[in-house]
mmCIF file of C-alpha atoms and ligand atoms in Angstrom:
data_model
loop_
_atom_site.group_PDB
_atom_site.id
_atom_site.type_symbol
_atom_site.label_atom_id
_atom_site.label_comp_id
_atom_site.label_asym_id
_atom_site.label_seq_id
_atom_site.Cartn_x
_atom_site.Cartn_y
_atom_site.Cartn_z
ATOM 1 C CA UNK A 22 50.706 39.182 -147.999
ATOM 2 C CA UNK A 23 51.485 42.799 -147.122
ATOM 3 C CA UNK A 24 52.978 44.799 -149.972
ATOM 4 C CA UNK A 25 56.662 45.706 -149.784
ATOM 5 C CA UNK A 26 58.788 48.492 -151.152
ATOM 6 C CA UNK A 27 61.276 46.120 -152.782
ATOM 7 C CA UNK A 28 60.833 42.477 -153.749
ATOM 8 C CA UNK A 29 64.136 40.750 -154.509
ATOM 9 C CA UNK A 30 63.748 37.548 -156.539
ATOM 10 C CA UNK A 31 66.749 35.252 -156.070
ATOM 11 C CA UNK A 32 69.222 35.347 -153.183
ATOM 12 C CA UNK A 33 72.512 34.582 -154.877
ATOM 13 C CA UNK A 34 75.222 37.231 -154.569
ATOM 14 C CA UNK A 35 73.275 39.748 -156.683
ATOM 15 C CA UNK A 36 70.030 39.406 -154.739
ATOM 16 C CA UNK A 37 71.696 39.285 -151.314
ATOM 17 C CA UNK A 38 73.662 42.436 -152.086
ATOM 18 C CA UNK A 39 70.583 44.226 -153.454
ATOM 19 C CA UNK A 40 68.458 43.296 -150.438
ATOM 20 C CA UNK A 41 71.173 44.464 -148.033
ATOM 21 C CA UNK A 42 71.617 47.823 -149.777
ATOM 22 C CA UNK A 43 67.885 48.529 -150.124
ATOM 23 C CA UNK A 44 67.155 47.573 -146.496
ATOM 24 C CA UNK A 45 70.102 49.683 -145.282
ATOM 25 C CA UNK A 46 68.348 52.689 -146.813
ATOM 26 C CA UNK A 47 65.228 52.101 -144.718
ATOM 27 C CA UNK A 48 63.030 50.358 -147.309
ATOM 28 C CA UNK A 49 60.813 47.379 -146.507
ATOM 29 C CA UNK A 50 62.462 44.513 -148.383
ATOM 30 C CA UNK A 51 61.366 40.952 -149.006
ATOM 31 C CA UNK A 52 63.806 38.518 -150.602
ATOM 32 C CA UNK A 53 62.809 35.098 -151.908
ATOM 33 C CA UNK A 54 64.758 32.118 -153.173
ATOM 34 C CA UNK A 55 63.415 28.814 -154.419
ATOM 35 C CA UNK A 56 66.309 26.936 -152.797
ATOM 36 C CA UNK A 57 65.830 25.354 -149.379
ATOM 37 C CA UNK A 58 69.083 26.874 -148.154
ATOM 38 C CA UNK A 59 70.772 29.948 -149.524
ATOM 39 C CA UNK A 60 73.904 29.111 -151.500
ATOM 40 C CA UNK A 61 73.307 25.354 -151.637
ATOM 41 C CA UNK A 62 74.037 23.363 -153.651
ATOM 42 C CA UNK A 63 77.154 25.285 -154.699
ATOM 43 C CA UNK A 64 77.366 25.703 -158.484
ATOM 44 C CA UNK A 65 80.664 27.547 -158.747
ATOM 45 C CA UNK A 66 84.441 27.189 -159.084
ATOM 46 C CA UNK A 67 84.589 29.544 -156.052
ATOM 47 C CA UNK A 68 87.159 32.115 -157.213
ATOM 48 C CA UNK A 69 86.757 35.841 -156.574
ATOM 49 C CA UNK A 70 89.212 38.576 -157.593
ATOM 50 C CA UNK A 71 91.143 40.369 -154.863
ATOM 51 C CA UNK A 72 88.962 43.510 -154.450
ATOM 52 C CA UNK A 73 85.887 41.420 -153.730
ATOM 53 C CA UNK A 74 87.580 40.129 -150.563
ATOM 54 C CA UNK A 75 85.836 42.921 -148.652
ATOM 55 C CA UNK A 76 82.594 40.935 -149.123
ATOM 56 C CA UNK A 77 84.234 37.750 -147.848
ATOM 57 C CA UNK A 78 85.241 38.784 -144.345
ATOM 58 C CA UNK A 79 82.916 36.484 -142.360
ATOM 59 C CA UNK A 80 84.489 33.455 -140.640
ATOM 60 C CA UNK A 81 85.182 30.548 -142.968
ATOM 61 C CA UNK A 82 84.385 32.329 -146.237
ATOM 62 C CA UNK A 83 87.959 32.663 -147.526
ATOM 63 C CA UNK A 84 89.646 29.292 -148.025
ATOM 64 C CA UNK A 85 92.956 30.293 -149.578
ATOM 65 C CA UNK A 86 94.711 32.972 -151.619
ATOM 66 C CA UNK A 87 95.386 32.594 -155.333
ATOM 67 C CA UNK A 88 98.248 34.536 -156.899
ATOM 68 C CA UNK A 89 98.546 33.465 -160.507
ATOM 69 C CA UNK A 90 97.044 31.776 -163.530
ATOM 70 C CA UNK A 91 98.746 29.178 -165.723
ATOM 71 C CA UNK A 92 97.111 29.071 -169.157
ATOM 72 C CA UNK A 93 97.935 25.851 -171.044
ATOM 73 C CA UNK A 94 97.790 26.083 -174.844
ATOM 74 C CA UNK A 95 97.123 23.075 -177.131
ATOM 75 C CA UNK A 96 100.874 22.698 -177.917
ATOM 76 C CA UNK A 97 101.604 22.365 -174.193
ATOM 77 C CA UNK A 98 103.089 25.886 -173.974
ATOM 78 C CA UNK A 99 102.196 27.598 -170.704
ATOM 79 C CA UNK A 100 101.597 31.279 -170.016
ATOM 80 C CA UNK A 101 102.038 32.370 -166.408
ATOM 81 C CA UNK A 102 100.194 35.538 -165.451
ATOM 82 C CA UNK A 103 99.233 37.384 -162.302
ATOM 83 C CA UNK A 104 95.714 36.523 -161.157
ATOM 84 C CA UNK A 105 95.354 37.645 -157.552
ATOM 85 C CA UNK A 106 92.246 36.621 -155.707
ATOM 86 C CA UNK A 107 90.636 34.358 -153.166
ATOM 87 C CA UNK A 108 89.131 30.923 -153.151
ATOM 88 C CA UNK A 109 85.930 31.036 -151.137
ATOM 89 C CA UNK A 110 83.328 28.769 -149.673
ATOM 90 C CA UNK A 111 80.659 29.997 -152.075
ATOM 91 C CA UNK A 112 77.731 28.870 -149.924
ATOM 92 C CA UNK A 113 79.080 30.813 -146.951
ATOM 93 C CA UNK A 114 79.766 33.818 -149.212
ATOM 94 C CA UNK A 115 76.132 33.941 -150.379
ATOM 95 C CA UNK A 116 74.875 33.280 -146.843
ATOM 96 C CA UNK A 117 76.980 36.143 -145.438
ATOM 97 C CA UNK A 118 75.397 38.581 -147.898
ATOM 98 C CA UNK A 119 71.936 37.324 -146.967
ATOM 99 C CA UNK A 120 72.709 37.600 -143.260
ATOM 100 C CA UNK A 121 73.799 41.203 -143.783
ATOM 101 C CA UNK A 122 70.503 41.874 -145.565
ATOM 102 C CA UNK A 123 68.601 40.417 -142.604
ATOM 103 C CA UNK A 124 70.641 42.486 -140.145
ATOM 104 C CA UNK A 125 69.646 45.541 -142.180
ATOM 105 C CA UNK A 126 65.981 44.566 -141.792
ATOM 106 C CA UNK A 127 65.168 42.559 -144.931
ATOM 107 C CA UNK A 128 62.766 39.603 -144.583
ATOM 108 C CA UNK A 129 64.104 36.601 -146.462
ATOM 109 C CA UNK A 130 62.223 33.435 -147.419
ATOM 110 C CA UNK A 131 63.743 30.240 -148.754
ATOM 111 C CA UNK A 132 61.746 27.488 -150.531
ATOM 112 C CA UNK A 133 59.865 30.457 -151.991
ATOM 113 C CA UNK A 134 59.548 30.405 -155.775
ATOM 114 C CA UNK A 135 58.437 33.217 -158.031
ATOM 115 C CA UNK A 136 55.727 31.838 -160.317
ATOM 116 C CA UNK A 137 54.912 34.937 -162.367
ATOM 117 C CA UNK A 138 54.634 38.681 -162.191
ATOM 118 C CA UNK A 139 51.948 41.095 -163.310
ATOM 119 C CA UNK A 140 54.186 44.030 -164.104
ATOM 120 C CA UNK A 141 51.332 46.451 -164.831
ATOM 121 C CA UNK A 142 49.783 45.789 -161.398
ATOM 122 C CA UNK A 143 53.195 45.488 -159.707
ATOM 123 C CA UNK A 144 52.287 42.192 -158.111
ATOM 124 C CA UNK A 145 54.132 38.882 -157.964
ATOM 125 C CA UNK A 146 52.777 35.392 -157.475
ATOM 126 C CA UNK A 147 54.945 33.356 -155.135
ATOM 127 C CA UNK A 148 54.790 29.696 -154.176
ATOM 128 C CA UNK A 149 55.561 29.447 -150.459
ATOM 129 C CA UNK A 150 54.580 26.997 -147.694
ATOM 130 C CA UNK A 151 52.558 24.841 -150.085
ATOM 131 C CA UNK A 152 50.363 27.675 -151.347
ATOM 132 C CA UNK A 153 50.438 30.489 -153.866
ATOM 133 C CA UNK A 154 50.481 34.054 -152.576
ATOM 134 C CA UNK A 155 50.190 37.393 -154.271
ATOM 135 C CA UNK A 156 52.406 40.241 -153.125
ATOM 136 C CA UNK A 157 52.505 43.855 -154.211
ATOM 137 C CA UNK A 158 55.796 45.695 -154.660
ATOM 138 C CA UNK A 159 56.943 49.178 -155.665
ATOM 139 C CA UNK A 160 60.196 47.907 -157.140
ATOM 140 C CA UNK A 161 61.283 44.405 -158.113
ATOM 141 C CA UNK A 162 64.907 43.288 -158.421
ATOM 142 C CA UNK A 163 65.323 40.375 -160.822
ATOM 143 C CA UNK A 164 68.274 38.487 -159.332
ATOM 144 C CA UNK A 165 67.065 35.066 -160.409
ATOM 145 C CA UNK A 166 70.057 33.927 -162.405
ATOM 146 C CA UNK A 167 70.644 32.702 -165.959
ATOM 147 C CA UNK A 168 67.137 31.280 -166.499
ATOM 148 C CA UNK A 169 65.302 34.286 -165.050
ATOM 149 C CA UNK A 170 61.608 33.674 -164.420
ATOM 150 C CA UNK A 171 61.099 37.438 -164.202
ATOM 151 C CA UNK A 172 62.408 37.770 -167.776
ATOM 152 C CA UNK A 173 60.169 34.895 -168.913
ATOM 153 C CA UNK A 174 57.157 36.572 -167.276
ATOM 154 C CA UNK A 175 57.935 39.769 -169.168
ATOM 155 C CA UNK A 176 58.213 37.824 -172.432
ATOM 156 C CA UNK A 177 61.908 38.671 -172.687
ATOM 157 C CA UNK A 178 64.230 36.295 -174.564
ATOM 158 C CA UNK A 179 66.190 33.548 -172.811
ATOM 159 C CA UNK A 180 69.903 34.209 -172.406
ATOM 160 C CA UNK A 181 72.460 32.277 -174.449
ATOM 161 C CA UNK A 182 74.311 29.969 -172.033
ATOM 162 C CA UNK A 183 77.263 27.595 -171.833
ATOM 163 C CA UNK A 184 76.960 24.504 -169.641
ATOM 164 C CA UNK A 185 79.517 23.393 -167.087
ATOM 165 C CA UNK A 186 80.455 20.273 -165.175
ATOM 166 C CA UNK A 187 82.740 20.227 -162.141
ATOM 167 C CA UNK A 188 84.194 17.712 -159.685
ATOM 168 C CA UNK A 189 85.705 18.446 -156.296
ATOM 169 C CA UNK A 190 88.674 16.167 -155.638
ATOM 170 C CA UNK A 191 91.568 15.869 -153.229
ATOM 171 C CA UNK A 192 94.535 18.110 -154.128
ATOM 172 C CA UNK A 193 97.790 16.305 -153.378
ATOM 173 C CA UNK A 194 100.027 19.365 -153.090
ATOM 174 C CA UNK A 195 99.601 22.997 -152.026
ATOM 175 C CA UNK A 196 98.864 25.137 -155.029
ATOM 176 C CA UNK A 197 98.829 28.924 -155.381
ATOM 177 C CA UNK A 198 97.771 29.138 -159.040
ATOM 178 C CA UNK A 199 94.687 28.388 -160.993
ATOM 179 C CA UNK A 200 95.254 26.202 -164.071
ATOM 180 C CA UNK A 201 93.379 26.877 -167.291
ATOM 181 C CA UNK A 202 93.364 24.525 -170.287
ATOM 182 C CA UNK A 203 92.530 25.922 -173.722
ATOM 183 C CA UNK A 204 91.805 23.247 -176.284
ATOM 184 C CA UNK A 205 89.592 22.126 -179.108
ATOM 185 C CA UNK A 206 88.379 19.492 -176.631
ATOM 186 C CA UNK A 207 86.422 22.245 -174.848
ATOM 187 C CA UNK A 208 84.630 24.084 -177.660
ATOM 188 C CA UNK A 209 83.040 27.347 -176.574
ATOM 189 C CA UNK A 210 84.752 27.166 -173.179
ATOM 190 C CA UNK A 211 87.799 25.903 -171.319
ATOM 191 C CA UNK A 212 88.783 23.598 -168.478
ATOM 192 C CA UNK A 213 90.000 24.678 -165.039
ATOM 193 C CA UNK A 214 91.563 23.691 -161.763
ATOM 194 C CA UNK A 215 90.947 25.987 -158.798
ATOM 195 C CA UNK A 216 92.792 25.018 -155.590
ATOM 196 C CA UNK A 217 91.194 25.301 -152.157
ATOM 197 C CA UNK A 218 93.585 24.000 -149.536
ATOM 198 C CA UNK A 219 93.565 20.209 -149.645
ATOM 199 C CA UNK A 220 90.846 20.157 -152.308
ATOM 200 C CA UNK A 221 90.497 21.311 -155.899
ATOM 201 C CA UNK A 222 87.578 22.199 -158.121
ATOM 202 C CA UNK A 223 88.260 20.784 -161.580
ATOM 203 C CA UNK A 224 85.744 21.493 -164.278
ATOM 204 C CA UNK A 225 84.930 22.688 -167.736
ATOM 205 C CA UNK A 226 82.466 24.713 -169.710
ATOM 206 C CA UNK A 227 81.398 23.746 -173.218
ATOM 207 C CA UNK A 228 78.953 25.126 -175.752
ATOM 208 C CA UNK A 229 76.623 22.167 -176.257
ATOM 209 C CA UNK A 230 75.893 23.191 -179.839
ATOM 210 C CA UNK A 231 79.521 22.255 -180.633
ATOM 211 C CA UNK A 232 79.896 19.207 -178.346
ATOM 212 C CA UNK A 233 76.983 17.790 -176.351
ATOM 213 C CA UNK A 234 78.946 15.658 -173.859
ATOM 214 C CA UNK A 235 80.687 17.250 -170.872
ATOM 215 C CA UNK A 236 81.315 14.084 -168.855
ATOM 216 C CA UNK A 237 83.788 12.384 -171.189
ATOM 217 C CA UNK A 238 86.208 15.350 -171.521
ATOM 218 C CA UNK A 239 86.057 16.074 -167.774
ATOM 219 C CA UNK A 240 86.693 12.425 -166.922
ATOM 220 C CA UNK A 241 89.667 12.479 -169.334
ATOM 221 C CA UNK A 242 91.101 15.601 -167.649
ATOM 222 C CA UNK A 243 90.536 14.076 -164.220
ATOM 223 C CA UNK A 244 92.349 10.860 -165.239
ATOM 224 C CA UNK A 245 95.260 12.901 -166.624
ATOM 225 C CA UNK A 246 95.609 14.864 -163.360
ATOM 226 C CA UNK A 247 95.423 11.628 -161.329
ATOM 227 C CA UNK A 248 98.218 10.132 -163.479
ATOM 228 C CA UNK A 249 100.307 13.268 -162.844
ATOM 229 C CA UNK A 250 99.830 12.708 -159.110
ATOM 230 C CA UNK A 251 98.202 16.100 -158.691
ATOM 231 C CA UNK A 252 94.703 15.101 -157.573
ATOM 232 C CA UNK A 253 92.950 12.149 -156.009
ATOM 233 C CA UNK A 254 90.882 9.578 -157.872
ATOM 234 C CA UNK A 255 87.777 9.858 -155.699
ATOM 235 C CA UNK A 256 85.201 12.393 -156.797
ATOM 236 C CA UNK A 257 84.034 14.004 -153.557
ATOM 237 C CA UNK A 258 81.217 16.037 -155.114
ATOM 238 C CA UNK A 259 79.812 16.954 -158.508
ATOM 239 C CA UNK A 260 78.167 20.123 -159.681
ATOM 240 C CA UNK A 261 77.484 22.152 -162.794
ATOM 241 C CA UNK A 262 75.188 24.783 -164.131
ATOM 242 C CA UNK A 263 74.592 27.341 -166.847
ATOM 243 C CA UNK A 264 76.661 30.460 -167.471
ATOM 244 C CA UNK A 265 75.264 33.324 -169.563
ATOM 245 C CA UNK A 266 77.635 34.092 -172.447
ATOM 246 C CA UNK A 267 75.658 36.433 -174.692
ATOM 247 C CA UNK A 268 76.556 39.654 -172.922
ATOM 248 C CA UNK A 269 74.348 42.267 -171.324
ATOM 249 C CA UNK A 270 70.617 42.233 -171.973
ATOM 250 C CA UNK A 271 69.319 44.888 -174.352
ATOM 251 C CA UNK A 272 67.579 46.505 -171.403
ATOM 252 C CA UNK A 273 68.215 46.138 -167.682
ATOM 253 C CA UNK A 274 64.955 47.728 -166.583
ATOM 254 C CA UNK A 275 61.336 47.236 -167.436
ATOM 255 C CA UNK A 276 59.091 50.278 -167.226
ATOM 256 C CA UNK A 277 57.192 49.325 -164.108
ATOM 257 C CA UNK A 278 59.951 49.469 -161.500
ATOM 258 C CA UNK A 279 61.780 46.261 -162.446
ATOM 259 C CA UNK A 280 65.574 46.073 -162.678
ATOM 260 C CA UNK A 281 67.805 43.160 -163.639
ATOM 261 C CA UNK A 282 71.061 42.367 -161.846
ATOM 262 C CA UNK A 283 73.833 39.759 -161.991
ATOM 263 C CA UNK A 284 73.445 36.717 -164.229
ATOM 264 C CA UNK A 285 69.794 37.595 -164.901
ATOM 265 C CA UNK A 286 71.061 40.822 -166.484
ATOM 266 C CA UNK A 287 73.689 38.963 -168.549
ATOM 267 C CA UNK A 288 76.592 40.625 -166.728
ATOM 268 C CA UNK A 289 78.718 37.463 -166.515
ATOM 269 C CA UNK A 290 81.947 37.555 -168.553
ATOM 270 C CA UNK A 291 81.276 35.533 -171.732
ATOM 271 C CA UNK A 292 84.860 34.248 -172.019
ATOM 272 C CA UNK A 293 85.875 33.553 -168.405
ATOM 273 C CA UNK A 294 82.393 32.840 -167.022
ATOM 274 C CA UNK A 295 83.244 34.946 -163.969
ATOM 275 C CA UNK A 296 80.108 36.609 -162.648
ATOM 276 C CA UNK A 297 80.334 37.026 -158.884
ATOM 277 C CA UNK A 298 81.907 40.525 -158.938
ATOM 278 C CA UNK A 299 79.339 41.930 -161.379
ATOM 279 C CA UNK A 300 76.547 40.204 -159.446
ATOM 280 C CA UNK A 301 77.563 41.815 -156.153
ATOM 281 C CA UNK A 302 78.289 45.233 -157.625
ATOM 282 C CA UNK A 303 75.106 45.385 -159.704
ATOM 283 C CA UNK A 304 73.129 44.199 -156.674
ATOM 284 C CA UNK A 305 74.559 46.905 -154.441
ATOM 285 C CA UNK A 306 73.985 49.541 -157.126
ATOM 286 C CA UNK A 307 70.377 48.404 -157.733
ATOM 287 C CA UNK A 308 69.671 48.497 -153.981
ATOM 288 C CA UNK A 309 71.057 52.019 -153.806
ATOM 289 C CA UNK A 310 68.965 53.028 -156.819
ATOM 290 C CA UNK A 311 65.878 51.724 -155.003
ATOM 291 C CA UNK A 312 66.677 54.011 -152.074
ATOM 292 C CA UNK A 313 67.387 56.989 -154.349
ATOM 293 C CA UNK A 314 64.038 56.478 -156.056
ATOM 294 C CA UNK A 315 61.690 55.361 -153.295
ATOM 295 C CA UNK A 316 63.185 57.355 -150.399
ATOM 296 C CA UNK A 317 64.956 60.200 -152.180
ATOM 297 C CA UNK A 318 62.304 60.732 -154.866
ATOM 298 C CA UNK A 319 64.847 60.690 -157.711
ATOM 299 C CA UNK A 320 62.658 59.539 -160.571
ATOM 300 C CA UNK A 321 65.583 58.788 -162.885
ATOM 301 C CA UNK A 322 67.429 56.595 -160.357
ATOM 302 C CA UNK A 323 66.676 53.361 -162.208
ATOM 303 C CA UNK A 324 67.773 54.797 -165.561
ATOM 304 C CA UNK A 325 70.980 55.870 -163.814
ATOM 305 C CA UNK A 326 71.455 52.310 -162.565
ATOM 306 C CA UNK A 327 71.216 50.963 -166.100
ATOM 307 C CA UNK A 328 73.564 53.638 -167.455
ATOM 308 C CA UNK A 329 76.129 52.918 -164.719
ATOM 309 C CA UNK A 330 76.098 49.221 -165.575
ATOM 310 C CA UNK A 331 76.560 50.006 -169.275
ATOM 311 C CA UNK A 332 79.413 52.414 -168.517
ATOM 312 C CA UNK A 333 81.094 49.853 -166.308
ATOM 313 C CA UNK A 334 80.593 46.584 -168.178
ATOM 314 C CA UNK A 335 79.356 47.031 -171.735
ATOM 315 C CA UNK A 336 82.700 47.482 -173.533
ATOM 316 C CA UNK A 337 84.288 44.511 -171.726
ATOM 317 C CA UNK A 338 81.292 42.279 -172.390
ATOM 318 C CA UNK A 339 81.065 43.294 -176.038
ATOM 319 C CA UNK A 340 84.736 42.431 -176.607
ATOM 320 C CA UNK A 341 84.198 39.042 -175.001
ATOM 321 C CA UNK A 342 81.072 38.357 -177.081
ATOM 322 C CA UNK A 343 82.967 39.321 -180.242
ATOM 323 C CA UNK A 344 85.809 36.955 -179.291
ATOM 324 C CA UNK A 345 83.342 34.111 -178.709
ATOM 325 C CA UNK A 346 81.829 34.701 -182.134
ATOM 326 C CA UNK A 347 85.273 34.787 -183.737
ATOM 327 C CA UNK A 348 86.343 31.593 -181.923
ATOM 328 C CA UNK A 349 83.151 29.793 -182.970
ATOM 329 C CA UNK A 350 84.370 29.423 -186.571
ATOM 330 C CA UNK A 351 87.320 27.285 -185.396
ATOM 331 C CA UNK A 352 85.618 24.773 -183.091
ATOM 332 C CA UNK A 353 85.621 21.243 -184.471
ATOM 333 C CA UNK A 354 88.255 22.208 -187.095
ATOM 334 C CA UNK A 355 92.045 21.662 -187.124
ATOM 335 C CA UNK A 356 92.529 25.339 -186.267
ATOM 336 C CA UNK A 357 91.139 24.621 -182.775
ATOM 337 C CA UNK A 358 94.549 22.991 -182.090
ATOM 338 C CA UNK A 359 96.392 26.178 -183.038
ATOM 339 C CA UNK A 360 97.929 28.122 -180.142
ATOM 340 C CA UNK A 361 97.494 31.415 -182.028
ATOM 341 C CA UNK A 362 93.713 30.984 -182.078
ATOM 342 C CA UNK A 363 93.570 30.490 -178.315
ATOM 343 C CA UNK A 364 95.963 33.360 -177.613
ATOM 344 C CA UNK A 365 93.465 35.661 -179.296
ATOM 345 C CA UNK A 366 90.586 34.073 -177.435
ATOM 346 C CA UNK A 367 91.770 34.097 -173.829
ATOM 347 C CA UNK A 368 92.175 37.027 -171.411
ATOM 348 C CA UNK A 369 95.707 36.103 -170.264
ATOM 349 C CA UNK A 370 97.226 36.996 -173.650
ATOM 350 C CA UNK A 371 97.884 40.475 -175.089
ATOM 351 C CA UNK A 372 96.382 39.288 -178.407
ATOM 352 C CA UNK A 373 92.973 39.098 -176.701
ATOM 353 C CA UNK A 374 92.972 42.872 -176.287
ATOM 354 C CA UNK A 375 94.146 43.696 -179.820
ATOM 355 C CA UNK A 376 91.616 44.817 -182.453
HETATM 356 C C1 LIG B 418 80.155 25.718 -162.503
HETATM 357 C C2 LIG B 418 80.242 27.213 -162.386
HETATM 358 C C3 LIG B 418 81.428 27.772 -161.932
HETATM 359 C C4 LIG B 418 81.503 29.169 -161.763
HETATM 360 N N1 LIG B 418 82.642 29.690 -161.208
HETATM 361 C C5 LIG B 418 82.733 31.016 -160.978
HETATM 362 C C6 LIG B 418 83.871 31.559 -160.316
HETATM 363 O O1 LIG B 418 84.777 30.838 -159.883
HETATM 364 N N2 LIG B 418 83.928 32.909 -160.128
HETATM 365 C C7 LIG B 418 82.931 33.739 -160.575
HETATM 366 O O2 LIG B 418 83.040 34.970 -160.411
HETATM 367 N N3 LIG B 418 81.829 33.247 -161.184
HETATM 368 C C8 LIG B 418 81.696 31.909 -161.374
HETATM 369 N N4 LIG B 418 80.556 31.387 -161.947
HETATM 370 C C9 LIG B 418 79.453 32.314 -162.278
HETATM 371 C C10 LIG B 418 78.751 32.745 -160.995
HETATM 372 O O3 LIG B 418 78.411 31.605 -160.239
HETATM 373 C C11 LIG B 418 77.501 33.556 -161.321
HETATM 374 O O4 LIG B 418 77.864 34.614 -162.188
HETATM 375 C C12 LIG B 418 76.839 34.112 -160.074
HETATM 376 O O5 LIG B 418 76.309 33.075 -159.291
HETATM 377 C C13 LIG B 418 75.739 35.083 -160.421
HETATM 378 O O6 LIG B 418 75.074 35.475 -159.255
HETATM 379 P P1 LIG B 418 73.517 35.858 -159.299
HETATM 380 O O7 LIG B 418 73.152 36.235 -157.914
HETATM 381 O O8 LIG B 418 73.278 36.795 -160.404
HETATM 382 O O9 LIG B 418 72.786 34.503 -159.739
HETATM 383 P P2 LIG B 418 72.714 33.096 -158.996
HETATM 384 O O10 LIG B 418 73.893 32.886 -158.132
HETATM 385 O O11 LIG B 418 72.423 32.106 -160.068
HETATM 386 O O12 LIG B 418 71.456 33.225 -158.045
HETATM 387 C C14 LIG B 418 70.154 33.210 -158.559
HETATM 388 C C15 LIG B 418 69.243 32.715 -157.449
HETATM 389 O O13 LIG B 418 67.898 32.851 -157.914
HETATM 390 C C16 LIG B 418 67.164 31.741 -157.442
HETATM 391 N N5 LIG B 418 65.997 31.591 -158.327
HETATM 392 C C17 LIG B 418 65.976 31.251 -159.627
HETATM 393 N N6 LIG B 418 64.720 31.223 -160.084
HETATM 394 C C18 LIG B 418 63.921 31.558 -159.042
HETATM 395 C C19 LIG B 418 62.515 31.682 -158.888
HETATM 396 N N7 LIG B 418 61.651 31.476 -159.906
HETATM 397 N N8 LIG B 418 62.028 32.029 -157.666
HETATM 398 C C20 LIG B 418 62.876 32.228 -156.615
HETATM 399 N N9 LIG B 418 64.211 32.112 -156.712
HETATM 400 C C21 LIG B 418 64.732 31.786 -157.909
HETATM 401 C C22 LIG B 418 68.140 30.578 -157.513
HETATM 402 O O14 LIG B 418 67.767 29.542 -156.628
HETATM 403 C C23 LIG B 418 69.455 31.237 -157.107
HETATM 404 O O15 LIG B 418 69.731 31.116 -155.737
HETATM 405 C C24 LIG B 418 80.421 30.011 -162.115
HETATM 406 C C25 LIG B 418 79.235 29.435 -162.606
HETATM 407 C C26 LIG B 418 79.140 28.063 -162.733
HETATM 408 C C27 LIG B 418 77.845 27.456 -163.221
#
């Protein structure tokens, strides 16, 4: 295969955004994803905050507006807070970013899996069309999610993750809020309902080292919501996946022109699990850094990328990691039923932001 300026591994929101930005700057860009179709199957609750709506303008991407968040504490007390954003069709969102990358000139391949990289030689081995190929690159963007094969190839440590399980069900009434349940039943995570028109994504994240089973608590929540007449009994689809919760990697770049973006970089919020905004923004910024370096000759462009990400996200991620560690002492104890513990552990409460 002909060498490329930029090889983007993974075409989720981070990779799609990186490929679009690098190709817009005139670089030859190849993007690969092991999935057969970009964005599918969806592994997401499909919420994005308001400002990210500018990346969701294609037909059919936005499904409904969300205005608030109701956070339910163990006692039953509810905190209502502003939480403006959009519910999206996540597959279409990812596909729109990829389409933009193609319009800008990037070549994208699906069913194309990175096997390994030789970072010293700047080559990648890719499994595509039933055979293994070697491809040279000048820069590689690791956008391959929580279990990054690029990181494994470099001998970097695996990211700490929380696992999730989610059902899509009928929503019996129009809903403008997202519901969040904080409880000792969801150690290391929380449960959610995100409304999308006549449907809802209900799910939960749990740290499996505290409680291995996700099905039983999600089924219990589902039954409760059915009894309340809020959602339908039939499970229309099931999904799940891993969410990085250990905060930003120690380094976001490897010496030989490799940068990490999105989940692969550990940019996902360790308390909320929200990662689409950081994925898109880090992808765009990495694509721009590629152009600054490979077109503009700015040799420190990749260091600048890493510094920008640290300036933007490190303090927020560190607070969230610290809160996770603090919360961990209470899981599977009586204190996990204490509202005060959850008020300090969830972003909707002022206590979360206190020292
Ligand atoms: C159940 C669930 C609900 C969530 N809900 C929300 C939410 O509502 N809002 C929010 O902001 N965030 C949410 N998140 C987090 C969000 O989905 C991620 O932060 C986001 O997808 C990160 O984007 P990314 O591009 O970095 O990685 P990904 O979206 O994971 O994309 C990585 C891509 O790399 C590909 N890949 C992996 N390995 C290889 C390989 N070896 N070769 C080729 N391709 C490879 C994968 O197929 C995948 O397409 C949720 C996560 C889960 C699991």
